[in-house]
PDB file of N, CA, C and O in Angstrom:
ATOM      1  N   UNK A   1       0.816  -1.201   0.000  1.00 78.00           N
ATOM      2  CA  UNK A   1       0.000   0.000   0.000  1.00 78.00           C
ATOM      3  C   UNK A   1       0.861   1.268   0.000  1.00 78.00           C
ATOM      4  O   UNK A   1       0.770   2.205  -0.793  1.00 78.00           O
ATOM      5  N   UNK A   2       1.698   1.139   1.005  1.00 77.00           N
ATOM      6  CA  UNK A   2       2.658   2.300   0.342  1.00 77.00           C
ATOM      7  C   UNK A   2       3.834   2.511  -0.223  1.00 77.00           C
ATOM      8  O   UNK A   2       4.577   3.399   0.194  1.00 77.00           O
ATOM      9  N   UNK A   3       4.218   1.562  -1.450  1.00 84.00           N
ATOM     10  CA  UNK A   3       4.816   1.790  -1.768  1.00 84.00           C
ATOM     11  C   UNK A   3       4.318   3.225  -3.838  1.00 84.00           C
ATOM     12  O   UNK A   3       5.207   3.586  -4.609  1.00 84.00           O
ATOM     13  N   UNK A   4       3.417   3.438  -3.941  1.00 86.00           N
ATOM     14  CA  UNK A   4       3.560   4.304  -4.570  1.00 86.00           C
ATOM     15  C   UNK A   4       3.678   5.634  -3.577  1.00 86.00           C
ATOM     16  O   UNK A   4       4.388   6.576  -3.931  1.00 86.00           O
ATOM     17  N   UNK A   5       2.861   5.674  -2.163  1.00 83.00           N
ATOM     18  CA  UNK A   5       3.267   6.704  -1.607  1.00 83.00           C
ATOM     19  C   UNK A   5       5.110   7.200  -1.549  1.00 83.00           C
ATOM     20  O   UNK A   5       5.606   8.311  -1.735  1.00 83.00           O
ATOM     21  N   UNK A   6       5.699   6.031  -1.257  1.00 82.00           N
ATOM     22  CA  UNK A   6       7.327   6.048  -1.179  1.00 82.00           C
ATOM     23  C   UNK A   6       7.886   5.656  -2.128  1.00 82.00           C
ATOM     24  O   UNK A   6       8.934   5.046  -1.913  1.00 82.00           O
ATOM     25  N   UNK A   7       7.484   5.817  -3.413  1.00 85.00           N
ATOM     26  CA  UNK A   7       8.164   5.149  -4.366  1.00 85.00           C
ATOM     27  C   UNK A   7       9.168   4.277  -4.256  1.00 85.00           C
ATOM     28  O   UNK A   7      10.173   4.373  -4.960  1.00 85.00           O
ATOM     29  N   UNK A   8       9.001   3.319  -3.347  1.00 85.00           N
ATOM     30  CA  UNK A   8       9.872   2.356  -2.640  1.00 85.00           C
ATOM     31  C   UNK A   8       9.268   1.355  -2.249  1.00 85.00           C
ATOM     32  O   UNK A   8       8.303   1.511  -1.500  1.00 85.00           O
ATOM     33  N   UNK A   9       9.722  -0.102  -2.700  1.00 86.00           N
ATOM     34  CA  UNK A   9       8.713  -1.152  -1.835  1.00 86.00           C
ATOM     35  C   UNK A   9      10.032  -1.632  -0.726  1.00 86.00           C
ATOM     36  O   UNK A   9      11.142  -2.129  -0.914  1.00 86.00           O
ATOM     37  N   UNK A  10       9.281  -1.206   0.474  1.00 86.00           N
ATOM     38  CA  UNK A  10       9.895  -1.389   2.246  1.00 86.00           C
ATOM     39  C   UNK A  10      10.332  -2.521   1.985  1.00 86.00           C
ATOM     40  O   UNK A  10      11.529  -2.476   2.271  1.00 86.00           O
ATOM     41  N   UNK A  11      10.086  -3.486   1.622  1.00 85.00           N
ATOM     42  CA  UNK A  11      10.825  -4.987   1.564  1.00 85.00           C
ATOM     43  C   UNK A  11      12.337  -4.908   1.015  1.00 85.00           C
ATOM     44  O   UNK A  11      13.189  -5.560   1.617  1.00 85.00           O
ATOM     45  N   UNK A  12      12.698  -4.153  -0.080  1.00 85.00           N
ATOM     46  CA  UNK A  12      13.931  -4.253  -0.666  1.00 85.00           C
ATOM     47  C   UNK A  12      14.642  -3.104   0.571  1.00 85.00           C
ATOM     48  O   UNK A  12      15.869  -3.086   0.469  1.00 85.00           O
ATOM     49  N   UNK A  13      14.273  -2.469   1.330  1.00 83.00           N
ATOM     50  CA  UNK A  13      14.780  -2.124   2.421  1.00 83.00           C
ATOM     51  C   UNK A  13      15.026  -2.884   3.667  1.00 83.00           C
ATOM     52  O   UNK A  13      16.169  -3.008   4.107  1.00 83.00           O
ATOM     53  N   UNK A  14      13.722  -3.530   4.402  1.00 82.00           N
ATOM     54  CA  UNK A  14      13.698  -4.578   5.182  1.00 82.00           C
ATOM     55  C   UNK A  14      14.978  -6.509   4.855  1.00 82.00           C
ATOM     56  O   UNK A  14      15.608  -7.396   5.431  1.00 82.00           O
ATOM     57  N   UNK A  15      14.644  -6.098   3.829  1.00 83.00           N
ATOM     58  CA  UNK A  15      15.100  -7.534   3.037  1.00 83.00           C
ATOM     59  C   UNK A  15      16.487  -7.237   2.157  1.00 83.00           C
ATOM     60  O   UNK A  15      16.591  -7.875   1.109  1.00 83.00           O
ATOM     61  N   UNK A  16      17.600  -6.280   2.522  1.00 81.00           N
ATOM     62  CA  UNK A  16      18.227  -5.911   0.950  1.00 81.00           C
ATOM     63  C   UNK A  16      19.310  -6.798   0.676  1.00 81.00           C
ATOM     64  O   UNK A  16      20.085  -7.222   1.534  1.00 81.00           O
ATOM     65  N   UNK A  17      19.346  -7.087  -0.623  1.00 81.00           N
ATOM     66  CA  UNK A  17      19.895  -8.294  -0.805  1.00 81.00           C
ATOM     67  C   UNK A  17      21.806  -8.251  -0.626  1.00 81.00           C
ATOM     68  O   UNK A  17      22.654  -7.372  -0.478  1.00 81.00           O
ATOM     69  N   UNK A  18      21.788  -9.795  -0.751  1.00 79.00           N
ATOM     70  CA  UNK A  18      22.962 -10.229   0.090  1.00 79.00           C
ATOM     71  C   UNK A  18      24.067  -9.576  -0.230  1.00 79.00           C
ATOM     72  O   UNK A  18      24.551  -9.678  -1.358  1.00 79.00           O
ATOM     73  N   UNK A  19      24.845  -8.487   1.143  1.00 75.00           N
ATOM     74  CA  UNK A  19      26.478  -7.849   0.931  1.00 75.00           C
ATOM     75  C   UNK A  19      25.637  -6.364   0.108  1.00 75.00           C
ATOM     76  O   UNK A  19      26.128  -5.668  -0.781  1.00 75.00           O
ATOM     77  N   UNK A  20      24.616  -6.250   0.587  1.00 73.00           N
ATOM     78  CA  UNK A  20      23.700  -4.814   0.083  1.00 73.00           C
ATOM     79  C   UNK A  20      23.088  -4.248   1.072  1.00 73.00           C
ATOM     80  O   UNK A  20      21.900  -4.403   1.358  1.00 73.00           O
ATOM     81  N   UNK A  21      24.105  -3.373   1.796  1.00 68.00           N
ATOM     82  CA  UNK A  21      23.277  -3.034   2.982  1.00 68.00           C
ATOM     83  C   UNK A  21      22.391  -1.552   2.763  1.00 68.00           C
ATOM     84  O   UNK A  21      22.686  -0.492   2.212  1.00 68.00           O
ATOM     85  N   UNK A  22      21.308  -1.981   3.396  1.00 69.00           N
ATOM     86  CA  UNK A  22      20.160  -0.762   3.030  1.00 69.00           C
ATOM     87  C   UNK A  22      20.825   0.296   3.625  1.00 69.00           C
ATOM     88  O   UNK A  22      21.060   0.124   4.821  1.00 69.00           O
ATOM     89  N   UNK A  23      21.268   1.541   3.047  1.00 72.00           N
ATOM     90  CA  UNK A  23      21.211   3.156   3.694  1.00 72.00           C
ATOM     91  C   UNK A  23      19.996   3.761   3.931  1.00 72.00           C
ATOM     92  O   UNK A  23      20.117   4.692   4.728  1.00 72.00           O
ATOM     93  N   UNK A  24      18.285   3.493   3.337  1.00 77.00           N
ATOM     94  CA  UNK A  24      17.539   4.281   2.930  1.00 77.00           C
ATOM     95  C   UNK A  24      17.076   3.919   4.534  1.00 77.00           C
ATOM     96  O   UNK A  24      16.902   4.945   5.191  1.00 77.00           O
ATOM     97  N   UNK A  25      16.876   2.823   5.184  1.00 80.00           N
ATOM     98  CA  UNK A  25      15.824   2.465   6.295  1.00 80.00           C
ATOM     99  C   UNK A  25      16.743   3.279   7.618  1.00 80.00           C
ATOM    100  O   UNK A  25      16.142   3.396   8.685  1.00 80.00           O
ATOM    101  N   UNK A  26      17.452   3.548   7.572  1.00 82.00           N
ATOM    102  CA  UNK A  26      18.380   5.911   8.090  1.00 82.00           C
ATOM    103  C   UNK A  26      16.971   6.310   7.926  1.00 82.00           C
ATOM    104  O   UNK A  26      16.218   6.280   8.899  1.00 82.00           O
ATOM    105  N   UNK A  27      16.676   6.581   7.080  1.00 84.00           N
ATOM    106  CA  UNK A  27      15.742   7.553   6.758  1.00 84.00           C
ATOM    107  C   UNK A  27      14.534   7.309   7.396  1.00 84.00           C
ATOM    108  O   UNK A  27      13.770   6.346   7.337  1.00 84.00           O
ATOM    109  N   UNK A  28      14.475   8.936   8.362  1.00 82.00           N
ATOM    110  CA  UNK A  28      12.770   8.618   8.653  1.00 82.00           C
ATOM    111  C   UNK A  28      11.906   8.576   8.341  1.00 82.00           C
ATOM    112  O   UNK A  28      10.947   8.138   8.977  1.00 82.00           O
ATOM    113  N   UNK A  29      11.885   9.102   7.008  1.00 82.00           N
ATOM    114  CA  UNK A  29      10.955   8.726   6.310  1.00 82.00           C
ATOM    115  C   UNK A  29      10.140   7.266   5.679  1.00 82.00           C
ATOM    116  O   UNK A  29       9.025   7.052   5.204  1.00 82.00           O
ATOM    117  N   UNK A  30      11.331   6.448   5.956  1.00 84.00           N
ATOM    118  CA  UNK A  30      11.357   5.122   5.485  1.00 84.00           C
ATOM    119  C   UNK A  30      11.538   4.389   6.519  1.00 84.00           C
ATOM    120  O   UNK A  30      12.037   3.312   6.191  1.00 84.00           O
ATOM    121  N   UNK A  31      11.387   4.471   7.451  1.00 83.00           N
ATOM    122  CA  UNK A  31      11.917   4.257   9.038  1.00 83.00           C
ATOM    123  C   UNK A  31      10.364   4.007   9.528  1.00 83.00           C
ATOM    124  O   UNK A  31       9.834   2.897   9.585  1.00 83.00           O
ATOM    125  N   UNK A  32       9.946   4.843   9.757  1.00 82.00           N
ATOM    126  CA  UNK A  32       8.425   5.248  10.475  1.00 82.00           C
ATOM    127  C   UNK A  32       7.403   3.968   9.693  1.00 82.00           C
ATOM    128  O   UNK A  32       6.616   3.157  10.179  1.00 82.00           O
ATOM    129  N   UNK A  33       7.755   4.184   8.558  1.00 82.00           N
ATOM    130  CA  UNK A  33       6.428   3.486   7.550  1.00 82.00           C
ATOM    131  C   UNK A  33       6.927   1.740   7.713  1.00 82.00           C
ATOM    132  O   UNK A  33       6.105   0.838   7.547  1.00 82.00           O
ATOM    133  N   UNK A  34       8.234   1.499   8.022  1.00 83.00           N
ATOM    134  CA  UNK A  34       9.157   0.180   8.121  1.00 83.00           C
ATOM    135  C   UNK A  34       8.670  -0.169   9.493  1.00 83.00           C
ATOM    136  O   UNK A  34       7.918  -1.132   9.641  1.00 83.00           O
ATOM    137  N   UNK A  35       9.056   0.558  10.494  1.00 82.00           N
ATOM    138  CA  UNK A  35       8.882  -0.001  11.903  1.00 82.00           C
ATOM    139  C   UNK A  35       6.587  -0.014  12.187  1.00 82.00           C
ATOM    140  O   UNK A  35       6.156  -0.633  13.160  1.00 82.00           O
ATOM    141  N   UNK A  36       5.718   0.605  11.361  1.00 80.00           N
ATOM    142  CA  UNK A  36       4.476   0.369  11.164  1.00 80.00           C
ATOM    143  C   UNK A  36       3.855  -1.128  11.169  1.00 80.00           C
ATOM    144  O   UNK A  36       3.126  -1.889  11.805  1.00 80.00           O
ATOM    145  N   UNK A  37       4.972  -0.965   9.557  1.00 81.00           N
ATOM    146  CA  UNK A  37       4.380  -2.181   8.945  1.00 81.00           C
ATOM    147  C   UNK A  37       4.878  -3.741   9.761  1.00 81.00           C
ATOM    148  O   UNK A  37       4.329  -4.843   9.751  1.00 81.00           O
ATOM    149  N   UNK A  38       5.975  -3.324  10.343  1.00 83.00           N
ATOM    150  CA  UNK A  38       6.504  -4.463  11.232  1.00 83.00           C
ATOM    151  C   UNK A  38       5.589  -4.557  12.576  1.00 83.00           C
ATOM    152  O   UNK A  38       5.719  -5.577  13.252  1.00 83.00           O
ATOM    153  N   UNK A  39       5.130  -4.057  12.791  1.00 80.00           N
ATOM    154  CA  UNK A  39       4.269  -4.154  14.688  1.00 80.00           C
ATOM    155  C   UNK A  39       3.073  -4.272  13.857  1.00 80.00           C
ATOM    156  O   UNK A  39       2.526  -5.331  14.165  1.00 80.00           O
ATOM    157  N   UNK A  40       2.458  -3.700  12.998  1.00 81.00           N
ATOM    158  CA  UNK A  40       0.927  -4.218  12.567  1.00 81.00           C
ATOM    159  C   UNK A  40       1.475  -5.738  11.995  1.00 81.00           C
ATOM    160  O   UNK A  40       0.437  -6.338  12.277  1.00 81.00           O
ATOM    161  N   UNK A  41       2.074  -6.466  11.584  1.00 85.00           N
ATOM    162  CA  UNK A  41       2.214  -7.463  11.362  1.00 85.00           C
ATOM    163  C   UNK A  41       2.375  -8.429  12.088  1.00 85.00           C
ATOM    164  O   UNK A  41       1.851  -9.539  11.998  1.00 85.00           O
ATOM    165  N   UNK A  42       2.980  -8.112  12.707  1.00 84.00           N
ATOM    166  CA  UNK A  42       2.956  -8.681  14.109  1.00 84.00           C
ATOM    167  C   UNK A  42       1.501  -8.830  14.885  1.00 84.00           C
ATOM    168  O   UNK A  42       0.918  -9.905  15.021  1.00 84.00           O
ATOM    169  N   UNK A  43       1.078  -7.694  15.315  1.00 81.00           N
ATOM    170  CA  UNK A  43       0.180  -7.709  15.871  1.00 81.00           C
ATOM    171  C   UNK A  43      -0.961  -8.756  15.253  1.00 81.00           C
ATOM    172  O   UNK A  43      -1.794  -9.356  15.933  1.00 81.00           O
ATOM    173  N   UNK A  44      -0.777  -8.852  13.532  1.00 86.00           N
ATOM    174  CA  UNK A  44      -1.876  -9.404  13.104  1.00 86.00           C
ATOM    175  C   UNK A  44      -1.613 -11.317  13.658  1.00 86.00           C
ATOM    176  O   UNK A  44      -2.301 -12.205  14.161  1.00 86.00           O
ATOM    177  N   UNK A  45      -0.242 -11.143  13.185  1.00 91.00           N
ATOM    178  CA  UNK A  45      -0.178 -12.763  13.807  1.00 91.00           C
ATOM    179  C   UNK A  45      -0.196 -13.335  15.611  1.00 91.00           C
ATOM    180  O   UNK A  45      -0.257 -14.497  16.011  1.00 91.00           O
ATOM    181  N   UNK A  46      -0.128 -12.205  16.335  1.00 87.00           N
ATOM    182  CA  UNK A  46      -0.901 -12.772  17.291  1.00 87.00           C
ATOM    183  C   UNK A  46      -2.161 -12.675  17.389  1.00 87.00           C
ATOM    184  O   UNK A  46      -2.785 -13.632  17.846  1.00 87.00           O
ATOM    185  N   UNK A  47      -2.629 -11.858  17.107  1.00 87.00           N
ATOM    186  CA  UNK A  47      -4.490 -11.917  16.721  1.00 87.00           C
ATOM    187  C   UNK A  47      -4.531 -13.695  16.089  1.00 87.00           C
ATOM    188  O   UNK A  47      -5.258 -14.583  16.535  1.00 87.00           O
ATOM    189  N   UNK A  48      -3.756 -13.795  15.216  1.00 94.00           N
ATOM    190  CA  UNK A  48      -4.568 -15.797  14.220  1.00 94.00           C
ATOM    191  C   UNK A  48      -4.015 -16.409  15.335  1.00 94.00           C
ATOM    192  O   UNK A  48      -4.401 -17.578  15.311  1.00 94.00           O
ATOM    193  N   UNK A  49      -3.160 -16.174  16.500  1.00 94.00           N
ATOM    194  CA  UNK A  49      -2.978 -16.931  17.271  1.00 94.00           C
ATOM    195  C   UNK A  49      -3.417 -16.829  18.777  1.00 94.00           C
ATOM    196  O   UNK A  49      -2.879 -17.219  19.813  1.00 94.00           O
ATOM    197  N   UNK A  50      -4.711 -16.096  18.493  1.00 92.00           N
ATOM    198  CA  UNK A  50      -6.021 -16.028  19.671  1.00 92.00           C
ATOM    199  C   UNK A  50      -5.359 -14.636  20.963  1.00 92.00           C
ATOM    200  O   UNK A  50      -6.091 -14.166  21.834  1.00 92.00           O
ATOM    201  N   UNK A  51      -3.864 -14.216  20.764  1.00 88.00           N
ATOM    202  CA  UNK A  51      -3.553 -13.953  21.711  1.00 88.00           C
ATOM    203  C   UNK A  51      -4.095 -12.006  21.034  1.00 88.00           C
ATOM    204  O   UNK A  51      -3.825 -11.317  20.050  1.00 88.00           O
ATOM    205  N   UNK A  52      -4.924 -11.862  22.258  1.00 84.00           N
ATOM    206  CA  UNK A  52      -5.962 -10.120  22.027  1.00 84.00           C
ATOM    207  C   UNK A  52      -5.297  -9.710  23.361  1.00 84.00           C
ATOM    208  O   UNK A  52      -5.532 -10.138  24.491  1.00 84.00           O
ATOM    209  N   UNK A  53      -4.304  -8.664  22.905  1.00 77.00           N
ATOM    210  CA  UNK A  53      -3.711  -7.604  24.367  1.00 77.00           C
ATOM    211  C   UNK A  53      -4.831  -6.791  24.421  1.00 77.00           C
ATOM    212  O   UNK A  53      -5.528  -6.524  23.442  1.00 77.00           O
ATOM    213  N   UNK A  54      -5.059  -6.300  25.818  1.00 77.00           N
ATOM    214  CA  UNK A  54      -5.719  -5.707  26.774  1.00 77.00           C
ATOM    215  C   UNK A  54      -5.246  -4.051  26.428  1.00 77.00           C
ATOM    216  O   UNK A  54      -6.116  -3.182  26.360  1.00 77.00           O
ATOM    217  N   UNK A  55      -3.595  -3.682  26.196  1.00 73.00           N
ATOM    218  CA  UNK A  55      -3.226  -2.324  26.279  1.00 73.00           C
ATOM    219  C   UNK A  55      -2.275  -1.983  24.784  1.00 73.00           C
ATOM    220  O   UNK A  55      -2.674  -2.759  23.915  1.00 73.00           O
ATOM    221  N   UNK A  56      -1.974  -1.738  24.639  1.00 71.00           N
ATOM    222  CA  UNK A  56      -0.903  -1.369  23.226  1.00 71.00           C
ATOM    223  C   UNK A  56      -0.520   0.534  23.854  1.00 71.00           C
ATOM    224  O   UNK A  56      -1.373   1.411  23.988  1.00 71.00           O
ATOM    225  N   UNK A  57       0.782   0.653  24.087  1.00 70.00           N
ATOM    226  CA  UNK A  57       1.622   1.848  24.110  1.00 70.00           C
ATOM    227  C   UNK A  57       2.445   1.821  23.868  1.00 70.00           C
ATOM    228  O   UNK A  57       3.131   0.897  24.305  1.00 70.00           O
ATOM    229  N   UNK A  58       3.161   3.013  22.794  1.00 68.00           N
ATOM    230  CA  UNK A  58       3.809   2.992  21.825  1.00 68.00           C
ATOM    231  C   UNK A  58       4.595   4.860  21.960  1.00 68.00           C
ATOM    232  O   UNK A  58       3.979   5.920  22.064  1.00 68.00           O
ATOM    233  N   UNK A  59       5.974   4.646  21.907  1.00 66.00           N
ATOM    234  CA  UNK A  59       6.039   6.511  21.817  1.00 66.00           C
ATOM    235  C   UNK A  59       6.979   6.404  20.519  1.00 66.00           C
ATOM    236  O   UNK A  59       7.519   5.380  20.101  1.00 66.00           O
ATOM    237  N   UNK A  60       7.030   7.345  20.127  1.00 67.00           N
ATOM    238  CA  UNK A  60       7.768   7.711  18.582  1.00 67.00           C
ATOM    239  C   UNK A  60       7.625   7.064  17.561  1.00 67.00           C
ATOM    240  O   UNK A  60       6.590   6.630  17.056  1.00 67.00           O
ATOM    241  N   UNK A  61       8.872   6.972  17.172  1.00 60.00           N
ATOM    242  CA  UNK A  61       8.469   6.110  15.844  1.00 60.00           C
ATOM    243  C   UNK A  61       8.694   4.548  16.365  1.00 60.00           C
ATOM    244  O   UNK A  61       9.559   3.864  15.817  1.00 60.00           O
ATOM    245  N   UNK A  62       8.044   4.115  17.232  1.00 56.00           N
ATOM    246  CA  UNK A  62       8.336   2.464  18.222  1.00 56.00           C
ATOM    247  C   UNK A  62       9.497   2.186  19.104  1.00 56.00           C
ATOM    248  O   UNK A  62       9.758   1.212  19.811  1.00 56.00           O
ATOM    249  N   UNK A  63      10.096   3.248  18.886  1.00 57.00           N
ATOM    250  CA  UNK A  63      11.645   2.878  19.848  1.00 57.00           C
ATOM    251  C   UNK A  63      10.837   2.059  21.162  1.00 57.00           C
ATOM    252  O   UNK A  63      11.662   1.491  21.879  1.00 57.00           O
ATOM    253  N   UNK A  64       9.733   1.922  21.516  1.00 57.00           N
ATOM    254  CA  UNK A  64       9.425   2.298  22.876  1.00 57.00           C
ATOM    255  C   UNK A  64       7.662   1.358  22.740  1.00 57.00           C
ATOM    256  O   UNK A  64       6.556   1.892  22.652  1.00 57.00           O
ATOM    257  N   UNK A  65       7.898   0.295  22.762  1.00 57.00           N
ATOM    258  CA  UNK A  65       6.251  -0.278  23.066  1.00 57.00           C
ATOM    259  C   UNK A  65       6.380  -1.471  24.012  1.00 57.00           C
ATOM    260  O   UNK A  65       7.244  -2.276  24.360  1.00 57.00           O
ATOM    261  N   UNK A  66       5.083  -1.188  24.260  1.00 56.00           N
ATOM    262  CA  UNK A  66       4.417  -1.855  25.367  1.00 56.00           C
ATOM    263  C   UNK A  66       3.338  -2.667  25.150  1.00 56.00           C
ATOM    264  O   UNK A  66       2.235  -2.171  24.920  1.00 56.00           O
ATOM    265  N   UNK A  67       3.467  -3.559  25.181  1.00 59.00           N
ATOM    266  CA  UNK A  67       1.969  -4.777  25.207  1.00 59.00           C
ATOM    267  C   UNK A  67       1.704  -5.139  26.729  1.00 59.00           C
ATOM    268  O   UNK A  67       2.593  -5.215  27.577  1.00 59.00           O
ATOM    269  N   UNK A  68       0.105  -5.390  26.993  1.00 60.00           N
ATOM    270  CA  UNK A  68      -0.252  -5.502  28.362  1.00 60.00           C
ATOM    271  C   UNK A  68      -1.239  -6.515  28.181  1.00 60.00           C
ATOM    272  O   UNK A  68      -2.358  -6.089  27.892  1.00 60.00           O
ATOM    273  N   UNK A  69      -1.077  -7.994  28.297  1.00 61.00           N
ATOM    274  CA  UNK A  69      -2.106  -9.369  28.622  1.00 61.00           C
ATOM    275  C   UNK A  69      -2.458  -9.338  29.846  1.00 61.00           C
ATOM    276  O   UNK A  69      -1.618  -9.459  30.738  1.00 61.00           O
ATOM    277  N   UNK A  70      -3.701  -9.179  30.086  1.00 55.00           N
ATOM    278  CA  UNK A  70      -4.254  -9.672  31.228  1.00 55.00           C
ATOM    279  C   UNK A  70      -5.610 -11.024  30.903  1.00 55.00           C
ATOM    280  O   UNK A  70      -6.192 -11.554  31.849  1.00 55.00           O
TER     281      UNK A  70
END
């Protein structure tokens, strides 16, 4: 979804191939939308695996989260 917003698909950042190290995922711009798509993904696979947190807190661009099961 966003990669026409970033004219960039996050994977060849997340994923860059072998002895190719990404410079762009520096960028906060590419940073913010990278560390997103990684915690909603997440999040989705504990959802198929029944586990529903109670709290989700989060400051910046994720340096900093918190999950709360009760």
């Amino acid at each position: 979804m966003l990669e026409p917003l970033l004219n960039l698909d996050l994977r060849s950042c997340l994923y860059p191939e072998e002895n190719t190290p990404s410079q762009k995922i520096n960028q906060t711009a590419i940073a913010q939308p990278a560390i997103f798509a990684i915690e909603y993904a997440l999040s989705q696979l504990w959802l198929s695996w029944g586990i529903h947190p109670a709290i989700l807190i989060g400051h910046s661009i994720g340096e900093y989260v918190k999950t709360a099961f009760f």
